[in-house]
mmCIF file of C-alpha atoms in Angstrom:
data_model
loop_
_atom_site.group_PDB
_atom_site.id
_atom_site.type_symbol
_atom_site.label_atom_id
_atom_site.label_comp_id
_atom_site.label_asym_id
_atom_site.label_seq_id
_atom_site.Cartn_x
_atom_site.Cartn_y
_atom_site.Cartn_z
ATOM 1 C CA UNK O 1 -77.410 88.094 -53.930
ATOM 2 C CA UNK O 2 -77.456 88.954 -57.632
ATOM 3 C CA UNK O 3 -74.406 90.687 -59.068
ATOM 4 C CA UNK O 4 -73.676 92.285 -62.413
ATOM 5 C CA UNK O 5 -70.280 92.975 -63.958
ATOM 6 C CA UNK O 6 -69.699 96.598 -64.836
ATOM 7 C CA UNK O 7 -66.736 98.707 -65.827
ATOM 8 C CA UNK O 8 -65.701 102.046 -64.477
ATOM 9 C CA UNK O 9 -62.944 103.352 -66.711
ATOM 10 C CA UNK O 10 -59.525 102.467 -65.295
ATOM 11 C CA UNK O 11 -60.564 100.221 -62.413
ATOM 12 C CA UNK O 12 -63.216 97.692 -63.331
ATOM 13 C CA UNK O 13 -65.489 96.473 -60.545
ATOM 14 C CA UNK O 14 -68.550 94.428 -59.647
ATOM 15 C CA UNK O 15 -71.926 95.790 -58.593
ATOM 16 C CA UNK O 16 -74.513 94.376 -56.226
ATOM 17 C CA UNK O 17 -77.806 94.886 -58.033
ATOM 18 C CA UNK O 18 -80.105 94.179 -55.085
ATOM 19 C CA UNK O 19 -82.465 97.141 -54.500
ATOM 20 C CA UNK O 20 -81.260 97.853 -50.983
ATOM 21 C CA UNK O 21 -77.674 98.812 -51.697
ATOM 22 C CA UNK O 22 -75.328 99.237 -54.608
ATOM 23 C CA UNK O 23 -71.773 98.434 -53.567
ATOM 24 C CA UNK O 24 -69.478 100.060 -56.100
ATOM 25 C CA UNK O 25 -66.333 98.269 -54.908
ATOM 26 C CA UNK O 26 -65.672 95.381 -52.517
ATOM 27 C CA UNK O 27 -61.899 94.940 -52.070
ATOM 28 C CA UNK O 28 -60.239 93.116 -49.215
ATOM 29 C CA UNK O 29 -59.634 95.323 -46.159
ATOM 30 C CA UNK O 30 -55.916 94.492 -46.398
ATOM 31 C CA UNK O 31 -55.838 95.964 -49.902
ATOM 32 C CA UNK O 32 -57.540 99.063 -48.533
ATOM 33 C CA UNK O 33 -54.721 99.460 -46.020
ATOM 34 C CA UNK O 34 -52.089 98.964 -48.726
ATOM 35 C CA UNK O 35 -53.751 101.636 -50.839
ATOM 36 C CA UNK O 36 -53.747 103.995 -47.849
ATOM 37 C CA UNK O 37 -50.008 103.421 -47.415
ATOM 38 C CA UNK O 38 -49.429 104.091 -51.121
ATOM 39 C CA UNK O 39 -51.469 107.277 -50.830
ATOM 40 C CA UNK O 40 -49.409 108.606 -47.915
ATOM 41 C CA UNK O 41 -46.158 107.806 -49.749
ATOM 42 C CA UNK O 42 -47.505 109.617 -52.797
ATOM 43 C CA UNK O 43 -48.366 112.721 -50.777
ATOM 44 C CA UNK O 44 -44.925 112.923 -49.167
ATOM 45 C CA UNK O 45 -42.869 112.107 -52.256
ATOM 46 C CA UNK O 46 -44.734 114.254 -54.761
ATOM 47 C CA UNK O 47 -44.875 117.198 -52.347
ATOM 48 C CA UNK O 48 -41.083 117.063 -52.153
ATOM 49 C CA UNK O 49 -40.770 116.893 -55.945
ATOM 50 C CA UNK O 50 -42.999 119.940 -56.401
ATOM 51 C CA UNK O 51 -41.080 121.945 -53.813
ATOM 52 C CA UNK O 52 -37.656 120.992 -55.192
ATOM 53 C CA UNK O 53 -38.451 121.930 -58.794
ATOM 54 C CA UNK O 54 -40.314 125.127 -57.879
ATOM 55 C CA UNK O 55 -37.719 126.404 -55.403
ATOM 56 C CA UNK O 56 -34.646 126.035 -57.608
ATOM 57 C CA UNK O 57 -34.198 128.720 -60.256
ATOM 58 C CA UNK O 58 -31.769 126.600 -62.234
ATOM 59 C CA UNK O 59 -34.474 123.923 -62.543
ATOM 60 C CA UNK O 60 -37.121 126.184 -64.049
ATOM 61 C CA UNK O 61 -37.348 125.061 -67.663
ATOM 62 C CA UNK O 62 -40.024 123.564 -69.881
ATOM 63 C CA UNK O 63 -39.200 119.945 -69.110
ATOM 64 C CA UNK O 64 -39.182 120.455 -65.353
ATOM 65 C CA UNK O 65 -42.419 122.433 -65.575
ATOM 66 C CA UNK O 66 -44.086 119.370 -67.085
ATOM 67 C CA UNK O 67 -42.446 117.135 -64.467
ATOM 68 C CA UNK O 68 -43.759 119.413 -61.702
ATOM 69 C CA UNK O 69 -47.243 119.242 -63.187
ATOM 70 C CA UNK O 70 -46.967 115.450 -63.259
ATOM 71 C CA UNK O 71 -45.944 115.400 -59.597
ATOM 72 C CA UNK O 72 -48.852 117.692 -58.652
ATOM 73 C CA UNK O 73 -51.308 115.417 -60.473
ATOM 74 C CA UNK O 74 -49.969 112.390 -58.603
ATOM 75 C CA UNK O 75 -50.137 114.372 -55.357
ATOM 76 C CA UNK O 76 -53.810 115.166 -55.975
ATOM 77 C CA UNK O 77 -54.493 111.519 -56.857
ATOM 78 C CA UNK O 78 -52.883 110.419 -53.595
ATOM 79 C CA UNK O 79 -54.957 112.845 -51.524
ATOM 80 C CA UNK O 80 -58.226 111.746 -53.149
ATOM 81 C CA UNK O 81 -57.207 108.096 -52.764
ATOM 82 C CA UNK O 82 -56.630 108.546 -49.019
ATOM 83 C CA UNK O 83 -59.955 110.309 -48.485
ATOM 84 C CA UNK O 84 -61.842 107.772 -50.603
ATOM 85 C CA UNK O 85 -60.400 104.717 -48.878
ATOM 86 C CA UNK O 86 -60.896 106.152 -45.383
ATOM 87 C CA UNK O 87 -64.495 106.977 -46.318
ATOM 88 C CA UNK O 88 -65.103 103.422 -47.537
ATOM 89 C CA UNK O 89 -63.600 101.879 -44.420
ATOM 90 C CA UNK O 90 -65.574 104.121 -42.039
ATOM 91 C CA UNK O 91 -68.957 104.469 -43.763
ATOM 92 C CA UNK O 92 -71.964 102.181 -43.569
ATOM 93 C CA UNK O 93 -74.036 101.139 -46.593
ATOM 94 C CA UNK O 94 -77.024 103.409 -47.251
ATOM 95 C CA UNK O 95 -80.506 102.058 -46.682
ATOM 96 C CA UNK O 96 -83.307 101.817 -49.207
ATOM 97 C CA UNK O 97 -85.710 104.635 -49.856
ATOM 98 C CA UNK O 98 -83.189 107.463 -50.080
ATOM 99 C CA UNK O 99 -84.615 110.799 -51.271
ATOM 100 C CA UNK O 100 -84.345 111.272 -55.010
ATOM 101 C CA UNK O 101 -82.236 113.743 -56.982
ATOM 102 C CA UNK O 102 -81.326 116.410 -54.475
ATOM 103 C CA UNK O 103 -78.373 118.578 -55.468
ATOM 104 C CA UNK O 104 -76.055 117.057 -52.886
ATOM 105 C CA UNK O 105 -77.094 113.561 -53.931
ATOM 106 C CA UNK O 106 -76.290 114.376 -57.565
ATOM 107 C CA UNK O 107 -72.831 115.587 -56.563
ATOM 108 C CA UNK O 108 -72.333 112.533 -54.374
ATOM 109 C CA UNK O 109 -73.437 110.130 -57.103
ATOM 110 C CA UNK O 110 -71.810 111.592 -60.231
ATOM 111 C CA UNK O 111 -68.576 112.867 -58.695
ATOM 112 C CA UNK O 112 -67.865 110.823 -55.575
ATOM 113 C CA UNK O 113 -69.448 107.368 -55.926
ATOM 114 C CA UNK O 114 -68.558 107.264 -59.605
ATOM 115 C CA UNK O 115 -64.971 108.010 -58.474
ATOM 116 C CA UNK O 116 -64.569 110.721 -61.087
ATOM 117 C CA UNK O 117 -62.481 112.684 -58.570
ATOM 118 C CA UNK O 118 -60.046 109.743 -58.476
ATOM 119 C CA UNK O 119 -60.057 108.730 -62.138
ATOM 120 C CA UNK O 120 -59.741 112.281 -63.485
ATOM 121 C CA UNK O 121 -56.215 112.784 -62.032
ATOM 122 C CA UNK O 122 -55.288 109.334 -63.346
ATOM 123 C CA UNK O 123 -56.313 110.424 -66.840
ATOM 124 C CA UNK O 124 -54.489 113.765 -66.533
ATOM 125 C CA UNK O 125 -51.403 111.878 -65.353
ATOM 126 C CA UNK O 126 -51.476 109.634 -68.423
ATOM 127 C CA UNK O 127 -51.889 112.557 -70.817
ATOM 128 C CA UNK O 128 -49.173 114.505 -68.980
ATOM 129 C CA UNK O 129 -46.681 111.652 -69.389
ATOM 130 C CA UNK O 130 -47.560 111.527 -73.081
ATOM 131 C CA UNK O 131 -46.888 115.264 -73.377
ATOM 132 C CA UNK O 132 -43.511 114.854 -71.634
ATOM 133 C CA UNK O 133 -42.553 112.061 -74.053
ATOM 134 C CA UNK O 134 -43.403 114.243 -77.046
ATOM 135 C CA UNK O 135 -41.546 117.206 -75.518
ATOM 136 C CA UNK O 136 -38.398 115.114 -75.050
ATOM 137 C CA UNK O 137 -38.666 113.740 -78.586
ATOM 138 C CA UNK O 138 -39.043 117.238 -80.040
ATOM 139 C CA UNK O 139 -36.129 118.586 -77.975
ATOM 140 C CA UNK O 140 -33.755 115.812 -79.062
ATOM 141 C CA UNK O 141 -34.779 115.353 -82.700
ATOM 142 C CA UNK O 142 -35.521 119.003 -83.617
ATOM 143 C CA UNK O 143 -33.583 121.151 -81.109
ATOM 144 C CA UNK O 144 -33.717 124.408 -83.110
ATOM 145 C CA UNK O 145 -37.484 124.197 -83.672
ATOM 146 C CA UNK O 146 -37.885 123.254 -80.016
ATOM 147 C CA UNK O 147 -36.351 126.544 -78.886
ATOM 148 C CA UNK O 148 -38.741 128.450 -81.150
ATOM 149 C CA UNK O 149 -41.985 126.613 -80.465
ATOM 150 C CA UNK O 150 -41.738 125.137 -76.961
ATOM 151 C CA UNK O 151 -41.868 128.375 -75.024
ATOM 152 C CA UNK O 152 -42.826 128.463 -71.365
ATOM 153 C CA UNK O 153 -46.128 130.143 -72.192
ATOM 154 C CA UNK O 154 -47.120 127.429 -74.678
ATOM 155 C CA UNK O 155 -46.225 124.724 -72.174
ATOM 156 C CA UNK O 156 -48.544 126.359 -69.637
ATOM 157 C CA UNK O 157 -51.365 126.341 -72.202
ATOM 158 C CA UNK O 158 -50.649 122.668 -72.857
ATOM 159 C CA UNK O 159 -50.887 121.874 -69.142
ATOM 160 C CA UNK O 160 -54.207 123.737 -68.910
ATOM 161 C CA UNK O 161 -55.561 121.726 -71.856
ATOM 162 C CA UNK O 162 -54.572 118.473 -70.140
ATOM 163 C CA UNK O 163 -56.447 119.516 -66.995
ATOM 164 C CA UNK O 164 -59.562 120.224 -69.047
ATOM 165 C CA UNK O 165 -59.402 117.036 -71.113
ATOM 166 C CA UNK O 166 -59.010 114.505 -68.299
ATOM 167 C CA UNK O 167 -61.881 115.552 -65.973
ATOM 168 C CA UNK O 168 -64.326 116.271 -68.805
ATOM 169 C CA UNK O 169 -63.733 112.819 -70.287
ATOM 170 C CA UNK O 170 -64.195 111.111 -66.937
ATOM 171 C CA UNK O 171 -67.408 112.986 -66.142
ATOM 172 C CA UNK O 172 -68.903 112.006 -69.499
ATOM 173 C CA UNK O 173 -68.144 108.359 -68.730
ATOM 174 C CA UNK O 174 -69.809 108.714 -65.324
ATOM 175 C CA UNK O 175 -72.866 110.288 -66.949
ATOM 176 C CA UNK O 176 -73.259 107.177 -69.117
ATOM 177 C CA UNK O 177 -73.268 104.637 -66.273
ATOM 178 C CA UNK O 178 -74.508 106.463 -63.161
ATOM 179 C CA UNK O 179 -78.154 107.195 -62.359
ATOM 180 C CA UNK O 180 -80.196 108.173 -59.310
ATOM 181 C CA UNK O 181 -83.146 105.877 -58.627
ATOM 182 C CA UNK O 182 -85.557 105.522 -55.734
ATOM 183 C CA UNK O 183 -83.139 103.145 -54.043
ATOM 184 C CA UNK O 184 -80.283 105.640 -54.395
ATOM 185 C CA UNK O 185 -77.259 105.946 -56.649
ATOM 186 C CA UNK O 186 -77.062 103.086 -59.147
ATOM 187 C CA UNK O 187 -74.218 102.195 -61.488
ATOM 188 C CA UNK O 188 -75.259 100.652 -64.782
ATOM 189 C CA UNK O 189 -73.226 98.708 -67.304
ATOM 190 C CA UNK O 190 -70.840 100.548 -69.582
ATOM 191 C CA UNK O 191 -71.163 99.696 -73.261
ATOM 192 C CA UNK O 192 -68.336 97.366 -74.364
ATOM 193 C CA UNK O 193 -67.644 99.542 -77.405
ATOM 194 C CA UNK O 194 -67.178 102.588 -75.145
ATOM 195 C CA UNK O 195 -64.939 100.546 -72.875
ATOM 196 C CA UNK O 196 -62.735 99.481 -75.781
ATOM 197 C CA UNK O 197 -62.481 103.112 -76.945
ATOM 198 C CA UNK O 198 -61.430 104.135 -73.436
ATOM 199 C CA UNK O 199 -58.779 101.423 -73.406
ATOM 200 C CA UNK O 200 -57.322 102.655 -76.686
ATOM 201 C CA UNK O 201 -57.638 106.372 -75.897
ATOM 202 C CA UNK O 202 -56.458 106.379 -72.294
ATOM 203 C CA UNK O 203 -53.884 103.614 -72.290
ATOM 204 C CA UNK O 204 -52.854 101.968 -75.564
ATOM 205 C CA UNK O 205 -52.454 105.120 -77.673
ATOM 206 C CA UNK O 206 -50.519 107.063 -74.978
ATOM 207 C CA UNK O 207 -48.322 104.000 -74.357
ATOM 208 C CA UNK O 208 -47.566 103.707 -78.087
ATOM 209 C CA UNK O 209 -46.669 107.418 -78.245
ATOM 210 C CA UNK O 210 -44.303 107.025 -75.267
ATOM 211 C CA UNK O 211 -42.618 103.950 -76.724
ATOM 212 C CA UNK O 212 -42.341 105.490 -80.197
ATOM 213 C CA UNK O 213 -40.883 108.721 -78.833
ATOM 214 C CA UNK O 214 -38.157 106.968 -76.911
ATOM 215 C CA UNK O 215 -37.332 104.625 -79.759
ATOM 216 C CA UNK O 216 -36.672 107.747 -81.840
ATOM 217 C CA UNK O 217 -34.655 109.330 -79.028
ATOM 218 C CA UNK O 218 -32.556 106.175 -78.599
ATOM 219 C CA UNK O 219 -31.834 106.104 -82.337
ATOM 220 C CA UNK O 220 -30.796 109.765 -82.218
ATOM 221 C CA UNK O 221 -28.463 109.204 -79.265
ATOM 222 C CA UNK O 222 -26.780 106.311 -81.054
ATOM 223 C CA UNK O 223 -26.332 108.460 -84.137
ATOM 224 C CA UNK O 224 -24.777 111.206 -82.008
ATOM 225 C CA UNK O 225 -22.426 108.656 -80.430
ATOM 226 C CA UNK O 226 -21.221 107.562 -83.861
ATOM 227 C CA UNK O 227 -20.580 111.168 -84.904
ATOM 228 C CA UNK O 228 -18.744 111.945 -81.675
ATOM 229 C CA UNK O 229 -16.610 108.830 -82.006
ATOM 230 C CA UNK O 230 -15.704 109.748 -85.571
ATOM 231 C CA UNK O 231 -14.687 113.271 -84.504
ATOM 232 C CA UNK O 232 -12.517 111.922 -81.694
ATOM 233 C CA UNK O 233 -10.795 109.456 -84.002
ATOM 234 C CA UNK O 234 -10.261 112.153 -86.631
ATOM 235 C CA UNK O 235 -8.763 114.626 -84.166
ATOM 236 C CA UNK O 236 -6.630 112.000 -82.483
ATOM 237 C CA UNK O 237 -7.408 113.518 -79.093
ATOM 238 C CA UNK O 238 -9.164 111.954 -76.152
ATOM 239 C CA UNK O 239 -12.333 113.747 -75.042
ATOM 240 C CA UNK O 240 -11.848 116.323 -72.318
ATOM 241 C CA UNK O 241 -13.190 115.385 -68.881
ATOM 242 C CA UNK O 242 -16.726 116.566 -68.225
ATOM 243 C CA UNK O 243 -17.041 119.179 -65.517
ATOM 244 C CA UNK O 244 -19.791 119.114 -62.966
ATOM 245 C CA UNK O 245 -22.603 121.520 -63.771
ATOM 246 C CA UNK O 246 -22.132 123.369 -60.483
ATOM 247 C CA UNK O 247 -18.451 123.914 -61.322
ATOM 248 C CA UNK O 248 -19.441 125.219 -64.730
ATOM 249 C CA UNK O 249 -21.789 127.755 -63.186
ATOM 250 C CA UNK O 250 -19.162 128.854 -60.693
ATOM 251 C CA UNK O 251 -16.551 129.265 -63.416
ATOM 252 C CA UNK O 252 -18.962 131.143 -65.651
ATOM 253 C CA UNK O 253 -19.401 133.832 -63.024
ATOM 254 C CA UNK O 254 -15.635 134.694 -63.174
ATOM 255 C CA UNK O 255 -13.793 136.333 -66.096
ATOM 256 C CA UNK O 256 -11.465 134.038 -67.971
ATOM 257 C CA UNK O 257 -8.068 135.752 -68.130
ATOM 258 C CA UNK O 258 -4.525 134.818 -69.131
ATOM 259 C CA UNK O 259 -1.622 137.212 -68.940
ATOM 260 C CA UNK O 260 1.558 137.264 -70.957
ATOM 261 C CA UNK O 261 4.559 139.533 -70.740
ATOM 262 C CA UNK O 262 4.556 141.626 -73.920
ATOM 263 C CA UNK O 263 8.205 142.778 -73.662
ATOM 264 C CA UNK O 264 9.334 146.356 -73.281
ATOM 265 C CA UNK O 265 5.939 147.905 -73.956
ATOM 266 C CA UNK O 266 4.352 145.780 -71.191
ATOM 267 C CA UNK O 267 1.344 144.706 -73.267
ATOM 268 C CA UNK O 268 -1.027 142.358 -71.527
ATOM 269 C CA UNK O 269 -2.781 139.648 -73.489
ATOM 270 C CA UNK O 270 -6.193 138.773 -71.966
ATOM 271 C CA UNK O 271 -9.108 136.603 -72.894
ATOM 272 C CA UNK O 272 -12.733 137.569 -72.275
ATOM 273 C CA UNK O 273 -15.962 135.634 -72.529
ATOM 274 C CA UNK O 274 -18.310 135.691 -75.489
ATOM 275 C CA UNK O 275 -21.781 134.222 -75.609
ATOM 276 C CA UNK O 276 -21.446 132.680 -79.058
ATOM 277 C CA UNK O 277 -20.962 129.201 -77.711
ATOM 278 C CA UNK O 278 -23.766 129.810 -75.183
ATOM 279 C CA UNK O 279 -26.187 130.448 -78.038
ATOM 280 C CA UNK O 280 -24.987 127.350 -79.844
ATOM 281 C CA UNK O 281 -25.225 125.250 -76.694
ATOM 282 C CA UNK O 282 -28.728 126.505 -75.856
ATOM 283 C CA UNK O 283 -29.878 125.390 -79.289
ATOM 284 C CA UNK O 284 -28.358 121.974 -78.787
ATOM 285 C CA UNK O 285 -29.854 121.551 -75.328
ATOM 286 C CA UNK O 286 -32.509 124.076 -74.280
ATOM 287 C CA UNK O 287 -32.879 122.476 -70.864
ATOM 288 C CA UNK O 288 -29.259 122.565 -69.821
ATOM 289 C CA UNK O 289 -27.516 125.064 -67.579
ATOM 290 C CA UNK O 290 -25.238 127.741 -68.933
ATOM 291 C CA UNK O 291 -21.634 126.702 -69.546
ATOM 292 C CA UNK O 292 -18.432 128.689 -69.947
ATOM 293 C CA UNK O 293 -18.291 130.244 -73.444
ATOM 294 C CA UNK O 294 -15.021 130.100 -75.402
ATOM 295 C CA UNK O 295 -12.585 133.050 -75.134
ATOM 296 C CA UNK O 296 -11.561 135.692 -77.675
ATOM 297 C CA UNK O 297 -8.345 137.704 -77.399
ATOM 298 C CA UNK O 298 -8.158 141.385 -76.472
ATOM 299 C CA UNK O 299 -5.059 143.564 -76.243
ATOM 300 C CA UNK O 300 -5.456 146.768 -74.200
ATOM 301 C CA UNK O 301 -9.237 146.597 -74.554
ATOM 302 C CA UNK O 302 -9.153 145.984 -78.333
ATOM 303 C CA UNK O 303 -10.402 142.696 -79.773
ATOM 304 C CA UNK O 304 -7.850 141.013 -81.987
ATOM 305 C CA UNK O 305 -7.702 137.773 -83.910
ATOM 306 C CA UNK O 306 -5.722 134.878 -82.472
ATOM 307 C CA UNK O 307 -2.086 134.598 -83.591
ATOM 308 C CA UNK O 308 -2.830 131.728 -85.990
ATOM 309 C CA UNK O 309 -5.782 129.450 -86.823
ATOM 310 C CA UNK O 310 -3.884 126.492 -85.392
ATOM 311 C CA UNK O 311 -3.467 128.249 -82.045
ATOM 312 C CA UNK O 312 -7.141 129.201 -81.941
ATOM 313 C CA UNK O 313 -8.084 125.604 -82.702
ATOM 314 C CA UNK O 314 -5.861 124.363 -79.910
ATOM 315 C CA UNK O 315 -7.534 126.810 -77.502
ATOM 316 C CA UNK O 316 -11.180 126.449 -78.541
ATOM 317 C CA UNK O 317 -11.597 122.793 -79.392
ATOM 318 C CA UNK O 318 -11.068 121.375 -75.910
ATOM 319 C CA UNK O 319 -13.436 123.976 -74.449
ATOM 320 C CA UNK O 320 -16.074 123.362 -77.113
ATOM 321 C CA UNK O 321 -15.845 119.606 -76.710
ATOM 322 C CA UNK O 322 -16.022 119.931 -72.934
ATOM 323 C CA UNK O 323 -19.071 122.212 -73.094
ATOM 324 C CA UNK O 324 -20.884 120.025 -75.577
ATOM 325 C CA UNK O 325 -20.152 116.827 -73.663
ATOM 326 C CA UNK O 326 -21.342 118.376 -70.377
ATOM 327 C CA UNK O 327 -24.597 119.486 -72.017
ATOM 328 C CA UNK O 328 -24.991 116.071 -73.622
ATOM 329 C CA UNK O 329 -24.514 114.322 -70.258
ATOM 330 C CA UNK O 330 -27.222 116.459 -68.613
ATOM 331 C CA UNK O 331 -29.593 115.984 -71.521
ATOM 332 C CA UNK O 332 -29.125 112.218 -71.491
ATOM 333 C CA UNK O 333 -29.565 112.081 -67.715
ATOM 334 C CA UNK O 334 -32.949 113.821 -67.861
ATOM 335 C CA UNK O 335 -34.105 111.769 -70.843
ATOM 336 C CA UNK O 336 -33.068 108.383 -69.446
ATOM 337 C CA UNK O 337 -34.693 109.268 -66.107
ATOM 338 C CA UNK O 338 -37.973 109.976 -67.867
ATOM 339 C CA UNK O 339 -37.565 106.770 -69.865
ATOM 340 C CA UNK O 340 -37.604 104.858 -66.558
ATOM 341 C CA UNK O 341 -40.707 106.834 -65.503
ATOM 342 C CA UNK O 342 -42.521 105.815 -68.694
ATOM 343 C CA UNK O 343 -41.423 102.189 -68.324
ATOM 344 C CA UNK O 344 -42.823 102.079 -64.791
ATOM 345 C CA UNK O 345 -46.105 103.581 -66.018
ATOM 346 C CA UNK O 346 -46.477 100.715 -68.492
ATOM 347 C CA UNK O 347 -45.496 98.103 -65.893
ATOM 348 C CA UNK O 348 -47.915 99.473 -63.260
ATOM 349 C CA UNK O 349 -50.945 100.002 -65.474
ATOM 350 C CA UNK O 350 -50.713 97.111 -67.974
ATOM 351 C CA UNK O 351 -52.247 94.322 -65.793
ATOM 352 C CA UNK O 352 -55.323 96.349 -64.819
ATOM 353 C CA UNK O 353 -55.782 97.761 -68.297
ATOM 354 C CA UNK O 354 -55.497 94.310 -69.848
ATOM 355 C CA UNK O 355 -58.164 93.069 -67.439
ATOM 356 C CA UNK O 356 -60.340 96.062 -68.338
ATOM 357 C CA UNK O 357 -59.921 95.353 -72.069
ATOM 358 C CA UNK O 358 -60.701 91.630 -71.742
ATOM 359 C CA UNK O 359 -63.723 92.416 -69.576
ATOM 360 C CA UNK O 360 -65.157 94.527 -72.372
ATOM 361 C CA UNK O 361 -64.590 91.621 -74.749
ATOM 362 C CA UNK O 362 -66.759 89.388 -72.529
ATOM 363 C CA UNK O 363 -64.100 87.625 -70.443
ATOM 364 C CA UNK O 364 -65.201 86.928 -66.860
ATOM 365 C CA UNK O 365 -63.054 88.138 -63.934
ATOM 366 C CA UNK O 366 -63.268 87.495 -60.232
ATOM 367 C CA UNK O 367 -63.233 91.072 -58.953
ATOM 368 C CA UNK O 368 -62.715 89.907 -55.377
ATOM 369 C CA UNK O 369 -59.801 87.702 -56.411
ATOM 370 C CA UNK O 370 -56.206 88.402 -55.586
ATOM 371 C CA UNK O 371 -55.095 88.965 -59.178
ATOM 372 C CA UNK O 372 -57.537 91.750 -59.893
ATOM 373 C CA UNK O 373 -57.013 93.418 -56.524
ATOM 374 C CA UNK O 374 -53.249 93.176 -57.038
ATOM 375 C CA UNK O 375 -53.641 94.874 -60.434
ATOM 376 C CA UNK O 376 -55.539 97.719 -58.752
ATOM 377 C CA UNK O 377 -52.824 98.169 -56.102
ATOM 378 C CA UNK O 378 -50.095 98.031 -58.751
ATOM 379 C CA UNK O 379 -51.840 100.726 -60.805
ATOM 380 C CA UNK O 380 -52.202 102.972 -57.760
ATOM 381 C CA UNK O 381 -48.502 102.480 -56.942
ATOM 382 C CA UNK O 382 -47.708 104.516 -60.042
ATOM 383 C CA UNK O 383 -48.738 107.645 -58.107
ATOM 384 C CA UNK O 384 -45.906 107.273 -55.578
ATOM 385 C CA UNK O 385 -43.050 105.653 -57.497
ATOM 386 C CA UNK O 386 -41.809 108.623 -59.562
ATOM 387 C CA UNK O 387 -40.178 110.518 -56.634
ATOM 388 C CA UNK O 388 -38.020 107.457 -55.939
ATOM 389 C CA UNK O 389 -36.963 107.351 -59.604
ATOM 390 C CA UNK O 390 -35.947 111.025 -59.511
ATOM 391 C CA UNK O 391 -33.983 110.452 -56.302
ATOM 392 C CA UNK O 392 -32.080 107.548 -57.850
ATOM 393 C CA UNK O 393 -31.442 108.848 -61.370
ATOM 394 C CA UNK O 394 -32.080 112.608 -61.755
ATOM 395 C CA UNK O 395 -28.783 114.319 -60.873
ATOM 396 C CA UNK O 396 -30.133 117.896 -60.770
ATOM 397 C CA UNK O 397 -32.951 116.757 -58.478
ATOM 398 C CA UNK O 398 -30.516 115.016 -56.127
ATOM 399 C CA UNK O 399 -28.225 118.046 -56.055
ATOM 400 C CA UNK O 400 -31.118 120.345 -55.182
ATOM 401 C CA UNK O 401 -32.350 118.010 -52.438
ATOM 402 C CA UNK O 402 -28.823 117.934 -51.036
ATOM 403 C CA UNK O 403 -28.699 121.754 -51.062
ATOM 404 C CA UNK O 404 -32.002 121.989 -49.228
ATOM 405 C CA UNK O 405 -30.881 119.417 -46.678
ATOM 406 C CA UNK O 406 -27.597 121.222 -45.986
ATOM 407 C CA UNK O 407 -29.401 124.565 -45.678
ATOM 408 C CA UNK O 408 -31.875 123.079 -43.204
ATOM 409 C CA UNK O 409 -29.039 121.412 -41.308
ATOM 410 C CA UNK O 410 -27.171 124.732 -40.985
ATOM 411 C CA UNK O 411 -30.337 126.498 -39.861
ATOM 412 C CA UNK O 412 -31.045 124.072 -37.022
ATOM 413 C CA UNK O 413 -27.412 123.391 -36.076
#
């Protein structure tokens, strides 16, 4: 049996060029079963991620909108993967002499057998992760400009552009290699130059953007740590303990009041909330929850200045430091969680992409060998691993899952 090496975007494969049947992929049955298991895990995990982020109002911000889109893309990839692998396990090879170029055969050849429906979500997932990396970099490095430019509407337009770019690119690749002949759907050989361009455009360039973004974010965090340490040393005070975000929200819903006996006239000194610090904190961290703003003094409904600047400093500094540190903790938690997500993307996709790149340079690979099949399984695992990362590292996600679990437990108790 004569075989020809071909490439099909992300997952390279071998083709049987005998006229009776073109086998687009010949993995071990055990690897098929592993891929089915990965697909089911991806469906369950990413469905939970989508529900958690869409059901919680406190989680509806630009970053989580991109994370939800990423989870939906991986969910779609998992569904297509399950259907594709079940179809391959259950179907029989077509016979020679198939009718030529009917509409259904065109759809079957250019969308299904070319695996565009599987590779398109993979491409959208890669571009979506790149967009999240740039969003995090912009939010940390230029927080004021982020508030102005990264509106929810613009993020939705960005997501729509990603969904147009990925499938259109994959279909154009399929149009270059797929053709319908008398013997049926035939996959030709992709030009090595096109393959190298795909490697750079769909893997190397996005990976470089992710790495560069988080190198910049890490540098910024270290700079912020040095500034915070200098402020603490200059003030001579230890940093105030960071409150839990849920406690902050509960406290923010109550008025902040202190009473003092004013003597014979019975004046009452109270403090009320102002949103000045809220505005400042939202600029510093657009994705964080609202915290308790610092108080101003009012006497009998009239706003008055504090008794002395030293007293005001003693009252406001601990609150300001506490608010800023709480926002900084949440911001770092989200960013470091996404850093792990990007690291796992590189770990999962690098072996298969390296094989794809070397194949286009003329290096021979055994496509039925364990190494290549392992690289395919490892790449597919990237569709189901992110929910586990969120469960382990994303505090807001864990808190929301816990709330949903307790609510369900109370309902069925």
